[in-house]
Amino acid sequence: MKFLSNIKVALVALSVMAISTGCEDFLDQEPTASVPVASTVDNTGGLRSILNGTYRLMRVSDSEHDNTGLVSYNLVMDVMGQDLIISQNWYAWDNECDFGEANWRRTSTIWDRHYEIINNANIVLANVDAAEGTDDDKKIIKGEAAAIRALAYFNLVRAYQHTYLVNPNAPAVPIYTVPAKKEDTGNPRATVQAVYDRINADLNTALDNLVADRPLSIMNKGNINLNVAQGIKARVLLEMGDYANAATFAEKAATGYPLMSAEQYNTSGFNDMNNAEWIWAMPYAKDQNLGYASFFSFVDHNRAAGYKNVYVNDDFVTLFAVNDMRNTFVNNPEGADYEQFYMRKFADKPDNSGDVVLMRAAEMMLIQAESYARTGSEELAKDIVENLRKQRFSSSAASLRPVTSGQALIDEILLERRKELYGEGFALLDIKRCQLPLVRTGNHKYAGSLSANHPRFIFHIPQREIDANDNMTTADQNPSFGAYPW
Amino acid sequence: MFVVLFAMLGLQLAFAQTKQITGTVTSADDGLGIPGVSVVIKGTTLGTTTDIDGKYSLSVSGNDAIVVYSFVGLKTIEMPATQSVINVVMQSDSQELEEVMVVAYGVAKKESFTGSASVVKADKIEKLQVSSVSNALQGASAGMQVISSSGQPGENATIRIRGIGSLSASAAPLYVVDGAPYAGALNSINPSDIESITVLKDASAASLYGSRAANGVVIITTKRAKKGEDFKINIKLTQGYSTRAVKDYELLDAGQYMRMYWEGIANSYNGATASTNLVALLKSNPYGSDYPNPIDADGNVVAGAKLLWDNDWRDALTQTAKRTEFVGSVAGGSDKTQLYFSGGYLNEEGYALASKFERYSARLAANANPKKWLKIGTTMNLAHSEQNYPNSSGNAFSNVVMFGRNVSSIYNIYQRDLKTGEYILDADGNRLYDFGENRPYAANSNPVATTKLNEIRYERASVDLNSFAEADIIKGLKFKSIYSVNYMVLSSHEYATPQFGDGKMVNGRSYKDRDQYLIWNFTNTLNYDKTFNEKHHINLLAGMEAYKSKIEELGAGRTGFPFEGLTELSSGAVLSRASSATSNYALLGYLSQVTYDYSGKYYLSASFRRDGSSKFKSDNRWGNFWSVGATWRVSQESFLNDVKWLNDLKLRASYGTSGNDGIPGLFPYMEVFSTGWSNLTYPGLLYGGLANEKLIWESNKVMNVAVEARLFDRLSATIEYYDRRSSDQLFSLPKAPSIGVTSVDANIGEVKNNGVEIELNNRNIVRNDFEWETSFNISFNKNEITSLPQDEILRGNRKWVVGKSAYEWFMPEWAGVNPDNGLPQWWRTIVNAEGNKERVKTSNYNAATKYFLGSALPTAFGGLTNTFRYKNFDFSFLFTYSIGGSILDNDYAAIMHGGRSTGTSMSIDMLDRWQKPGDITDVPKASYKNILSTETSSRFLVDADYLRLRNITIGYKVPERLTRKIGIEDCRVSLIADNLWTLFGHKGLDPEQGVAGTTDNRSSSMKTISAGINFSF
């Protein structure tokens, strides 16, 4: 009996122990795929990693195949113009200029992606001065982050309001220069002027800190360098009507980036950032969805698989001279009326990869030419257009130099931009910048026209923003689109 | 022993003046004699017991004696001793046994339980042909909404107990298997191994599970052998066939489609343009290339043109599914050790092409009493399952359900001569697949060809081990320890053939993923049970519980697989992805409970639990959860002693709290950068989102009152009312996206669910050879948001505001078709000249006003079961039903496009379209241009009411005199039909579409008809 009761005493002790044990440490689990904020932002290595992530964010594809950051922003701005046609599927609503209302997906994808980019840039900029690391590294990081932020605001201000010259006091988009906090309730729409002030301040920071060489650790054209910052600056100045400075920065930006040949334009497939003319590009490599969500899936009709839904307006095709090698259009008589032509300007590489161009020398030359033409230096403008055409025509015909002048010369240069840059994201943005109507003729699926500065040219603020932002109400919304136009 | 002694004594004493009564006692269940029945003269100790054949012989003195026949588990019978031969048939009577049910951390007598719980027994579970036990609970008890929205075999049903309490945190109940919280795969448990399921619904029942009980608890108890039971082998075999439970939408045929599409272009441009562009747009001409413009400018088929093909893609993408199940089990043991062993094989196919679930399972349950004061036991479940899971929901073109429905029949499955329509054959005479290179619908794909070559396959190998030891320390004091481990490896195999379709572009692709789950739970409890002065009974429980889950994921993928059929990564050329991740999660809890009852009349209980979770910051990771409950058994009061028709009457009430930490993130309180955002070869980070250090449990407060009664010895009724408030909702609070972050986890708002549940059971007829029993349950639930951090939160087609359900639709309201021009119309509220609000019709969708248009959730749902037994035949049927609520049928909207979606099928309802001014119809005109007719509106909201014949079972028990000869004891053959008939107002759609009432091109419930045989020896 004595023995038994000893067992029982032991059992009581054991059970009381068992039900009262368990220590706090057991609940202190650690994340395994993320790093703490504090130990990341206090050194240049961490900040460089955030910049790397931000570049990836600028191109990464979403589960929706028409949301690939800057690349889809550019394609949207192109298909909202007059020259490209979407036969069906992704981007069709953009093509109809009918995807920008408050509850529709397009406005949210543009808004959310750009502001996420801005927040990451803000984190870098808020910490770079105090971070540990060499001054050279810090300068480059600071310059890149500032340029990224400038470009993001530039894209936003152009998407959510008419061009600068329409009304600098019109409401544009909220500005943030510090990282997001839990307490943030959202800033009000800043004026167009305030956003451009922000952009210019950031670009000046970028110009002060960046160099033309890309740092050794980042060897490719995916990273922003001094020339890219100068190029963005040129675009901004052109938009603001500061033509003299626009020409200067455009010239600087293109320095060191010679034009590709006419042959290269016609056959290279615009898929490699090693193209000497390219100043900036998004790499589309294995870390990207190279299947249906790839940029090439939409534009490259010779691809094994893809949506292949981008076609070209036949009225645009007829604008090209016979020996203009930029005519990459393929006749497709099998297709429906609006599927008569597609382009082979863009073609992916055999492994489905292929870089996407974001800035190249020809655009800079055309900024120069337009700026000269608008400031009366018509001969300089003509020189540039002639030089460009020499690299774009198969034979040097005598007529390569423009013979027009005044507004006609400006129009000719704007047409030259369309011919040179189609598919690269400029169509609607040029229409907006020059305050032109959108006129769709020919076999466009959505033929007709929208007046200059049409409400459909500016996206509505996403409803989720208005709902959650304490400083915005529906009264702050952009004007209604009006009736379906086509 | 005593009975025999008394019987002998009785024989001795009743020597004189007696008459002899003989007879046989048989069972109503099988008509066989029952040995060991006590046969006693009422008011005396005189009696006997029946022999092995159920025969007895008894001496009785006097004519007014009453003989009492009694046996444990059977209903006691009294007969006057007027005849010399008295044969009696005894009925089983579970009602008269004290019903014991499994509850939180133990068992309880039904009559004394203060909480709300429903029990589903093995017999109900076994009737249904389900691969996962979750699907067997449909209609089985009140308060539990069970939705089987997927027709993919092996998928679990969605279970919601007493409404949906959480706005965005998990609303799923906690599963507990054999006393331990279970996080393994439910479909790895063979439903045949389940003894009972208890569903804990209110705080008094569930609060002991504290932090994870907010959405109710489902306790699964598996089978074990009984003490001293002879070893018995049970075999069950079933074989069946399945098809879709409801027919899919009816579609236009190829000829109708061509003309309808022509009409769409003609309405948008003109007849001539339509005629010349028709084939160029559709990229297919089922009239053959001899008729390049088969429909003329007036919309008629040109003379001589005949349809050369009309392809049935749906048929090609479905299969007649087979279902085979084999279960064998052995159970038995001595007083000291008992064993239960079972093995099962299930092979269940789905109607979607190539879908399948195959499971091998084995379970061992061993119990032992090595010492008088010690009990130990263990159960081990081994399961290996393979699930072929072709994409069968969602919007991807690889979804065979959507593809089959949405690709127009004008497109060819196999290549044809475009002039004659004849199939093109290869050298061996085989047809060649047509991948539709230019097909406007899903170009370059043909799931008929690729679904069998491609692979989406999940393999689960799991080991669940659950061991316990229970020691009696001193009289009334027990210590129990349960340790359980769920170990599972989930292997996913995805392969896309290099030959065709999606994989062709990358020359074949293979993904391999291995997710390893290691989850353990350790529970230690002390229980003290004591009765004072025969009237005061007290039970004390105290314990601790620790839970740890570690999930390790490893995956990689390659492209470039030139050899068809070789899917291992080493055969691939290019590495396309490789990743791994580990997630850790831990919980720690301390629990206690006191129950007290007085004289079997008054019952009180109180519980308290304190839980900590690794998901919250150390300052606020601990939460306290408690409950109180009381029961009054009114029928035990002396003033009701004379009310004979009232067998039992019980009132109970409870109130208490429980918690929920079911948010997706593991560390919502930490501000971090996420890794994995590398740019080419350079490592990259991105801001991981705002953290909330103050985050705490979502808490649930439940009030419950109930009346339980049993009347006239046949009718049992339970009526409950509950009010459930879920506050501090764990919610991803929307932030202004412009700050760069779209949300932050926060505790916000409150949701109220209240309702009434009624369960009725009536034994309509109880005769020797005929029995009929009816069970009915109905649950009413109302869901309402009672507090929000902002005036409104828009959530797609819903808007959350205080006072409305979280599942209330908010969208434009359909106003029919304008008879003048055939355009769709919606309602718009405007302020008229007098300053009053007025509703007008508009054809501008963007100008339409959005209205609240009712909730997706049903107002009531439940089940009705009837069970009949006639001699050796048994028959039962179960209806499940749902009343109220609505479904947004986007599947249907997709096929009502009227020519807008080139190449996509159209519903037969398009024939009712508007055609000319004056037409009164609800279907807008066909239009190639966008008239927005299929935009979301109440046009596509359909009533969700349905009635479904969930199960019919007809069984026949082969008489034992026949089976005994071949050494078999029980043998029953049966015919089983699941989902045989469905009453639902909207053709083409299955009514079970998920809690939120939205469609997703899913493979839906199946109708399964099987034959089975069950025998033991």
Coordinates of N, CA and C in Angstrom, one line a residue, chain A residues 8 11-12 15 18-19 21-24 26-35 37 40-41 49-50 52-57 59-60 88 93 96 101 103-104 111-112 115-116 119-120 123 174 176 180-182 184 217 219-220 283 285-287 290-292 303-305 334-339 352 445-446 463 465 467-469 484, chain B residues 269 277 280-281 283 373 440 443-444 471-473 479 502 505-506 520 524-526 542-544 546-548 574-575 582 584 586-588 590 612-614 621-622 667 669-680 682-687 690-692 734-742 744 790 794 846 850 900 928-930:
Chain A
K8 N 1.1 7.4 -6.3 CA 0.1 8.4 -6.5 C 0.5 9.8 -6.2
L11 N 2.3 10.8 -9.1 CA 1.3 11.2 -10.2 C 0.7 12.5 -10.0
V12 N 0.3 12.8 -8.7 CA -0.2 14.1 -8.4 C 0.8 15.2 -8.8
S15 N 1.2 15.5 -12.6 CA 0.0 16.0 -13.3 C -0.1 17.5 -13.0
A18 N 2.4 19.1 -15.1 CA 2.1 19.0 -16.5 C 1.1 20.0 -16.9
I19 N 0.1 20.3 -16.1 CA -0.9 21.2 -16.5 C -0.5 22.7 -16.2
T21 N 2.8 23.8 -16.8 CA 4.0 24.2 -17.5 C 3.7 24.9 -18.8
G22 N 4.7 25.2 -19.6 CA 4.6 26.0 -20.8 C 5.1 27.4 -20.6
C23 N 6.1 27.7 -21.4 CA 6.7 29.0 -21.1 C 6.5 30.0 -22.3
E24 N 6.6 31.2 -22.0 CA 6.4 32.3 -23.0 C 7.2 32.1 -24.3
F26 N 7.8 29.8 -26.0 CA 7.1 28.9 -27.0 C 6.3 29.7 -28.0
L27 N 5.9 30.9 -27.5 CA 5.0 31.7 -28.4 C 5.8 32.7 -29.2
D28 N 7.1 32.8 -29.0 CA 7.9 33.7 -29.8 C 8.5 33.1 -31.0
Q29 N 7.6 33.0 -32.0 CA 8.1 32.4 -33.3 C 8.6 33.6 -34.2
E30 N 9.5 33.2 -35.1 CA 10.1 34.2 -36.0 C 9.7 34.0 -37.4
P31 N 9.6 35.1 -38.2 CA 9.3 34.9 -39.6 C 10.5 34.3 -40.3
T32 N 10.3 33.6 -41.4 CA 11.4 32.9 -42.0 C 11.7 33.5 -43.4
A33 N 10.9 34.4 -43.9 CA 11.1 34.9 -45.3 C 11.0 36.4 -45.4
S34 N 11.2 37.0 -44.2 CA 11.2 38.5 -44.3 C 12.3 39.0 -43.3
V35 N 12.7 40.2 -43.5 CA 13.7 40.8 -42.6 C 13.1 42.0 -41.9
V37 N 12.6 45.7 -40.4 CA 12.8 47.0 -41.0 C 14.1 47.7 -40.5
T40 N 17.5 46.7 -41.9 CA 17.6 46.7 -43.3 C 17.9 48.1 -43.9
V41 N 17.2 49.1 -43.3 CA 17.3 50.5 -43.8 C 18.5 51.2 -43.3
S49 N 19.0 46.7 -51.9 CA 18.1 45.5 -52.1 C 16.7 46.1 -52.2
I50 N 16.3 47.1 -51.5 CA 15.0 47.7 -51.6 C 14.8 48.3 -53.0
N52 N 16.4 47.2 -55.7 CA 16.2 46.1 -56.6 C 14.8 45.6 -56.6
G53 N 14.2 45.5 -55.4 CA 12.8 45.1 -55.3 C 11.9 46.1 -56.0
T54 N 12.3 47.4 -55.9 CA 11.4 48.4 -56.6 C 11.5 48.3 -58.1
Y55 N 12.7 48.0 -58.6 CA 12.8 47.8 -60.1 C 11.9 46.6 -60.5
R56 N 12.0 45.6 -59.7 CA 11.2 44.4 -60.0 C 9.7 44.7 -60.0
L57 N 9.3 45.6 -59.0 CA 7.9 46.0 -58.9 C 7.5 46.8 -60.1
R59 N 8.0 46.1 -63.1 CA 7.7 45.3 -64.3 C 7.0 44.0 -64.0
V60 N 6.9 43.6 -62.7 CA 6.4 42.3 -62.4 C 5.0 42.2 -62.8
Q88 N -9.5 41.8 -79.1 CA -10.3 41.2 -78.1 C -9.4 41.0 -76.9
W93 N -10.7 47.0 -73.2 CA -11.5 48.1 -72.7 C -10.6 49.4 -72.7
E96 N -11.1 50.9 -75.9 CA -12.3 51.6 -76.0 C -12.3 52.9 -75.2
E101 N -13.0 54.2 -65.1 CA -13.9 54.7 -64.1 C -13.5 54.2 -62.7
N103 N -14.6 52.4 -60.2 CA -14.6 51.1 -59.7 C -14.0 50.1 -60.7
W104 N -13.4 50.5 -61.8 CA -12.9 49.6 -62.8 C -11.4 49.3 -62.4
W111 N -2.9 53.2 -60.2 CA -2.7 54.0 -58.9 C -1.9 53.2 -57.9
D112 N -2.4 51.9 -57.6 CA -1.8 51.2 -56.6 C -0.3 50.9 -56.8
Y115 N 1.9 54.0 -56.5 CA 2.1 54.5 -55.1 C 2.9 53.5 -54.3
E116 N 2.8 52.2 -54.6 CA 3.7 51.3 -53.9 C 5.1 51.5 -54.3
N119 N 6.2 54.6 -52.3 CA 6.4 54.3 -50.9 C 7.8 53.6 -50.7
N120 N 8.1 52.7 -51.5 CA 9.5 52.1 -51.4 C 10.6 53.1 -51.7
I123 N 11.0 55.2 -48.6 CA 11.7 54.5 -47.5 C 13.2 54.7 -47.8
P174 N -2.4 62.9 -54.8 CA -1.7 63.2 -53.5 C -0.2 63.0 -53.6
Y176 N 3.3 62.2 -51.4 CA 3.9 61.6 -50.2 C 5.4 61.6 -50.3
A180 N 5.0 55.3 -45.5 CA 3.7 55.1 -44.9 C 3.7 54.7 -43.4
K181 N 2.7 55.3 -42.7 CA 2.6 55.0 -41.3 C 1.2 54.4 -41.1
K182 N 1.0 53.7 -40.0 CA -0.3 53.2 -39.7 C -1.4 54.3 -39.5
D184 N -1.6 57.0 -41.1 CA -1.9 57.8 -42.3 C -3.4 57.7 -42.7
S217 N 28.3 47.1 -59.8 CA 27.5 45.9 -59.4 C 26.2 45.8 -60.2
M219 N 25.2 46.1 -63.9 CA 25.8 46.4 -65.2 C 24.8 46.7 -66.3
N220 N 23.5 46.5 -66.0 CA 22.6 46.6 -67.2 C 21.8 47.9 -67.2
P283 N 14.3 44.7 -68.1 CA 14.6 43.3 -68.5 C 13.4 42.4 -68.4
A285 N 13.3 38.8 -68.2 CA 14.1 37.5 -68.1 C 13.3 36.4 -67.4
K286 N 14.0 35.4 -67.0 CA 13.3 34.3 -66.4 C 12.6 34.6 -65.1
D287 N 13.0 35.7 -64.5 CA 12.2 36.0 -63.2 C 10.9 36.7 -63.5
L290 N 7.0 34.8 -68.5 CA 7.3 35.0 -69.9 C 6.2 34.3 -70.8
G291 N 5.1 33.8 -70.1 CA 4.1 33.2 -70.9 C 3.1 34.2 -71.4
Y292 N 1.9 33.9 -71.2 CA 0.8 34.8 -71.7 C 0.9 36.2 -71.1
R303 N 4.7 34.6 -82.2 CA 5.1 33.8 -81.1 C 4.4 32.5 -81.0
A304 N 5.0 31.5 -80.4 CA 4.3 30.2 -80.3 C 2.9 30.3 -79.6
A305 N 2.9 31.0 -78.6 CA 1.6 31.2 -77.9 C 1.5 32.6 -77.3
E334 N -6.8 37.4 -93.8 CA -7.7 36.4 -93.2 C -8.5 37.0 -92.1
G335 N -7.9 38.1 -91.5 CA -8.6 38.6 -90.3 C -9.8 39.4 -90.6
A336 N -10.5 39.8 -89.5 CA -11.7 40.7 -89.6 C -11.2 42.0 -90.1
D337 N -12.2 42.9 -90.4 CA -11.8 44.2 -90.9 C -10.7 44.9 -90.2
Y338 N -10.8 44.9 -88.8 CA -9.8 45.6 -88.0 C -8.6 44.8 -87.7
E339 N -8.5 43.6 -88.3 CA -7.3 42.8 -88.1 C -6.5 42.7 -89.3
N352 N 11.6 33.0 -75.3 CA 10.4 33.8 -74.8 C 10.8 35.0 -74.0
K445 N -11.4 49.5 -84.8 CA -12.5 48.8 -84.3 C -13.5 49.8 -83.6
Y446 N -12.9 50.8 -83.0 CA -13.7 51.9 -82.4 C -13.4 53.2 -83.1
Q463 N -12.2 54.3 -56.5 CA -13.2 54.4 -55.5 C -12.7 54.1 -54.1
E465 N -9.8 54.6 -53.0 CA -9.0 55.7 -52.5 C -10.0 56.7 -51.9
D467 N -13.0 56.2 -50.8 CA -13.6 55.6 -49.6 C -12.7 55.7 -48.4
A468 N -11.4 55.4 -48.6 CA -10.5 55.2 -47.4 C -9.7 56.5 -47.1
N469 N -9.7 57.5 -48.0 CA -8.9 58.7 -47.8 C -9.8 59.7 -47.1
Y484 N -21.1 56.3 -73.8 CA -20.1 55.4 -74.5 C -19.9 55.9 -75.9
Chain B
Y269 N -23.7 47.1 -87.1 CA -23.3 47.8 -88.4 C -24.5 47.6 -89.3
N277 N -18.3 39.7 -92.9 CA -17.3 39.6 -91.8 C -17.4 38.4 -90.9
A280 N -14.7 35.7 -91.0 CA -13.4 36.3 -90.7 C -13.3 36.5 -89.2
L281 N -14.4 36.9 -88.6 CA -14.4 37.2 -87.1 C -14.4 35.9 -86.3
K283 N -13.6 32.9 -87.3 CA -12.5 32.0 -87.7 C -13.0 30.5 -87.8
W373 N -5.7 1.3 -12.1 CA -5.8 2.7 -12.1 C -5.4 3.4 -13.4
P440 N -11.0 32.5 -81.7 CA -11.1 33.7 -80.8 C -11.3 33.3 -79.4
A443 N -7.4 30.5 -78.0 CA -6.6 30.1 -79.1 C -5.5 29.2 -78.6
N444 N -5.0 28.3 -79.5 CA -3.9 27.4 -79.2 C -4.1 26.5 -78.0
A471 N -5.0 8.2 -15.7 CA -4.7 7.5 -14.4 C -5.7 8.0 -13.3
D472 N -6.2 7.0 -12.5 CA -7.0 7.4 -11.4 C -6.0 7.6 -10.2
I473 N -6.0 8.7 -9.7 CA -5.0 9.0 -8.7 C -5.6 8.7 -7.3
F479 N -6.2 11.9 -13.9 CA -5.2 12.7 -14.7 C -5.2 12.1 -16.1
D502 N -0.8 25.4 -73.6 CA 0.0 26.2 -72.7 C 1.4 25.8 -72.6
M505 N 4.6 26.5 -75.7 CA 5.5 27.7 -75.9 C 6.8 27.5 -75.2
V506 N 6.8 26.8 -74.1 CA 8.0 26.6 -73.3 C 8.6 25.2 -73.5
W520 N 1.8 19.2 -33.8 CA 1.5 18.4 -32.6 C 0.7 19.2 -31.6
N524 N -3.0 18.1 -21.2 CA -3.0 17.5 -19.9 C -4.1 18.0 -19.1
T525 N -4.9 17.1 -18.6 CA -6.0 17.6 -17.7 C -6.1 16.8 -16.4
L526 N -6.6 17.4 -15.4 CA -6.9 16.8 -14.1 C -8.4 16.9 -14.0
A542 N -9.2 20.9 -14.8 CA -8.2 21.9 -15.0 C -7.1 21.3 -16.0
G543 N -6.5 22.1 -16.8 CA -5.6 21.6 -17.7 C -4.8 22.6 -18.5
M544 N -3.9 22.1 -19.3 CA -3.1 22.9 -20.2 C -3.1 22.3 -21.6
A546 N -0.9 22.7 -25.4 CA 0.1 23.4 -26.3 C -0.1 22.9 -27.7
Y547 N 0.1 23.8 -28.6 CA -0.1 23.4 -30.0 C 1.0 24.1 -30.9
K548 N 1.5 23.3 -31.8 CA 2.6 23.9 -32.6 C 2.4 23.3 -34.0
V574 N 15.5 23.8 -68.4 CA 15.7 25.2 -67.9 C 15.0 25.3 -66.5
L575 N 15.7 25.7 -65.5 CA 15.1 25.9 -64.2 C 14.3 27.2 -64.3
T582 N 9.1 28.4 -44.7 CA 8.7 27.7 -43.5 C 7.8 28.6 -42.7
N584 N 5.8 28.9 -39.0 CA 5.7 28.4 -37.6 C 4.5 29.1 -36.9
A586 N 2.3 28.9 -33.0 CA 2.2 28.2 -31.8 C 1.1 28.8 -30.9
L587 N 0.5 27.9 -30.1 CA -0.6 28.3 -29.2 C -0.4 27.7 -27.9
L588 N -0.7 28.4 -26.8 CA -0.6 27.8 -25.5 C -1.8 28.2 -24.7
Y590 N -4.4 27.5 -21.0 CA -4.7 26.9 -19.7 C -6.2 27.0 -19.5
G612 N -2.7 32.0 -25.4 CA -1.7 32.8 -26.0 C -1.4 32.4 -27.4
S613 N -1.2 33.3 -28.3 CA -1.0 32.9 -29.7 C 0.3 33.6 -30.2
S614 N 1.0 32.9 -31.0 CA 2.3 33.5 -31.6 C 1.9 34.6 -32.6
R621 N -0.8 39.1 -26.5 CA -1.1 37.9 -27.1 C -2.0 37.0 -26.3
W622 N -2.2 37.4 -25.0 CA -3.0 36.5 -24.2 C -4.5 37.0 -24.1
F667 N 2.6 37.0 -38.8 CA 3.3 38.0 -37.9 C 2.7 39.4 -38.2
Y669 N 2.1 41.6 -36.5 CA 2.5 42.7 -35.6 C 3.9 43.2 -35.9
M670 N 4.6 42.5 -36.8 CA 6.0 42.9 -37.2 C 6.0 43.6 -38.5
E671 N 6.8 44.7 -38.5 CA 7.0 45.5 -39.7 C 8.2 44.9 -40.4
V672 N 8.1 44.5 -41.6 CA 9.2 43.8 -42.2 C 9.3 44.1 -43.7
F673 N 10.4 43.7 -44.3 CA 10.6 43.7 -45.7 C 10.4 42.3 -46.2
S674 N 9.7 42.1 -47.3 CA 9.6 40.7 -47.8 C 10.8 40.4 -48.8
T675 N 11.3 39.2 -48.7 CA 12.3 38.8 -49.6 C 11.7 38.3 -50.8
G676 N 12.6 37.9 -51.8 CA 12.1 37.3 -53.0 C 11.8 38.2 -54.1
W677 N 12.1 39.5 -54.0 CA 11.8 40.4 -55.0 C 13.1 40.8 -55.8
S678 N 13.9 39.8 -56.1 CA 15.2 40.0 -56.7 C 14.9 40.6 -58.1
N679 N 15.9 41.3 -58.5 CA 15.9 41.9 -59.9 C 17.0 41.2 -60.7
L680 N 16.7 40.4 -61.6 CA 17.6 39.5 -62.3 C 18.4 38.7 -61.2
Y682 N 20.1 40.1 -58.7 CA 20.4 40.9 -57.5 C 19.3 40.7 -56.5
P683 N 19.6 40.4 -55.3 CA 18.5 40.2 -54.3 C 17.7 41.5 -54.1
G684 N 16.4 41.3 -53.9 CA 15.6 42.4 -53.7 C 14.6 42.3 -52.6
L685 N 14.2 43.4 -52.0 CA 13.3 43.5 -50.9 C 12.2 44.4 -51.3
L686 N 11.0 44.2 -50.7 CA 9.9 45.2 -50.8 C 9.3 45.3 -49.5
Y687 N 8.8 46.5 -49.2 CA 8.1 46.8 -48.0 C 6.9 45.8 -47.8
L690 N 2.1 47.5 -43.5 CA 2.0 48.1 -42.2 C 1.7 47.0 -41.2
A691 N 2.4 47.2 -40.0 CA 2.2 46.3 -38.9 C 1.2 46.9 -37.9
N692 N 0.6 46.0 -37.1 CA -0.3 46.5 -36.1 C 0.1 45.7 -34.8
P734 N -9.1 48.7 -45.0 CA -8.6 49.4 -46.2 C -7.9 50.8 -45.8
K735 N -6.7 51.0 -46.3 CA -6.1 52.3 -46.2 C -6.1 52.9 -47.6
A736 N -6.0 54.2 -47.6 CA -6.0 54.9 -48.8 C -4.8 54.4 -49.6
P737 N -5.0 53.8 -50.8 CA -3.9 53.1 -51.5 C -2.8 54.1 -51.8
S738 N -3.1 55.4 -51.9 CA -2.0 56.3 -52.2 C -0.9 56.4 -51.2
I739 N -1.1 55.9 -50.0 CA 0.0 55.9 -49.0 C 1.0 54.8 -49.4
G740 N 0.6 54.0 -50.3 CA 1.5 53.0 -50.8 C 1.2 51.6 -50.2
V741 N 0.2 51.5 -49.4 CA -0.1 50.3 -48.7 C -1.7 50.2 -48.8
T742 N -2.3 49.1 -49.2 CA -3.7 49.2 -49.4 C -4.5 48.8 -48.1
V744 N -4.3 47.5 -43.6 CA -3.5 47.1 -42.4 C -4.4 46.2 -41.6
Q790 N -15.8 52.8 -40.5 CA -16.1 53.9 -41.4 C -17.5 53.7 -41.9
L794 N -16.8 49.3 -49.5 CA -17.2 48.7 -50.7 C -16.4 47.4 -50.9
N846 N -23.3 53.0 -66.6 CA -22.5 53.8 -65.6 C -23.3 54.8 -64.9
K850 N -26.7 52.2 -57.8 CA -26.6 50.9 -57.1 C -27.5 50.8 -55.9
R900 N -21.2 39.8 -78.3 CA -20.1 40.6 -77.8 C -18.8 39.8 -77.6
Y928 N -22.9 43.2 -81.4 CA -21.4 43.0 -81.4 C -20.7 44.1 -80.7
K929 N -21.3 45.3 -80.8 CA -20.7 46.4 -80.0 C -21.2 46.3 -78.6
N930 N -20.4 46.9 -77.7 CA -20.7 46.7 -76.3 C -21.9 47.6 -75.9

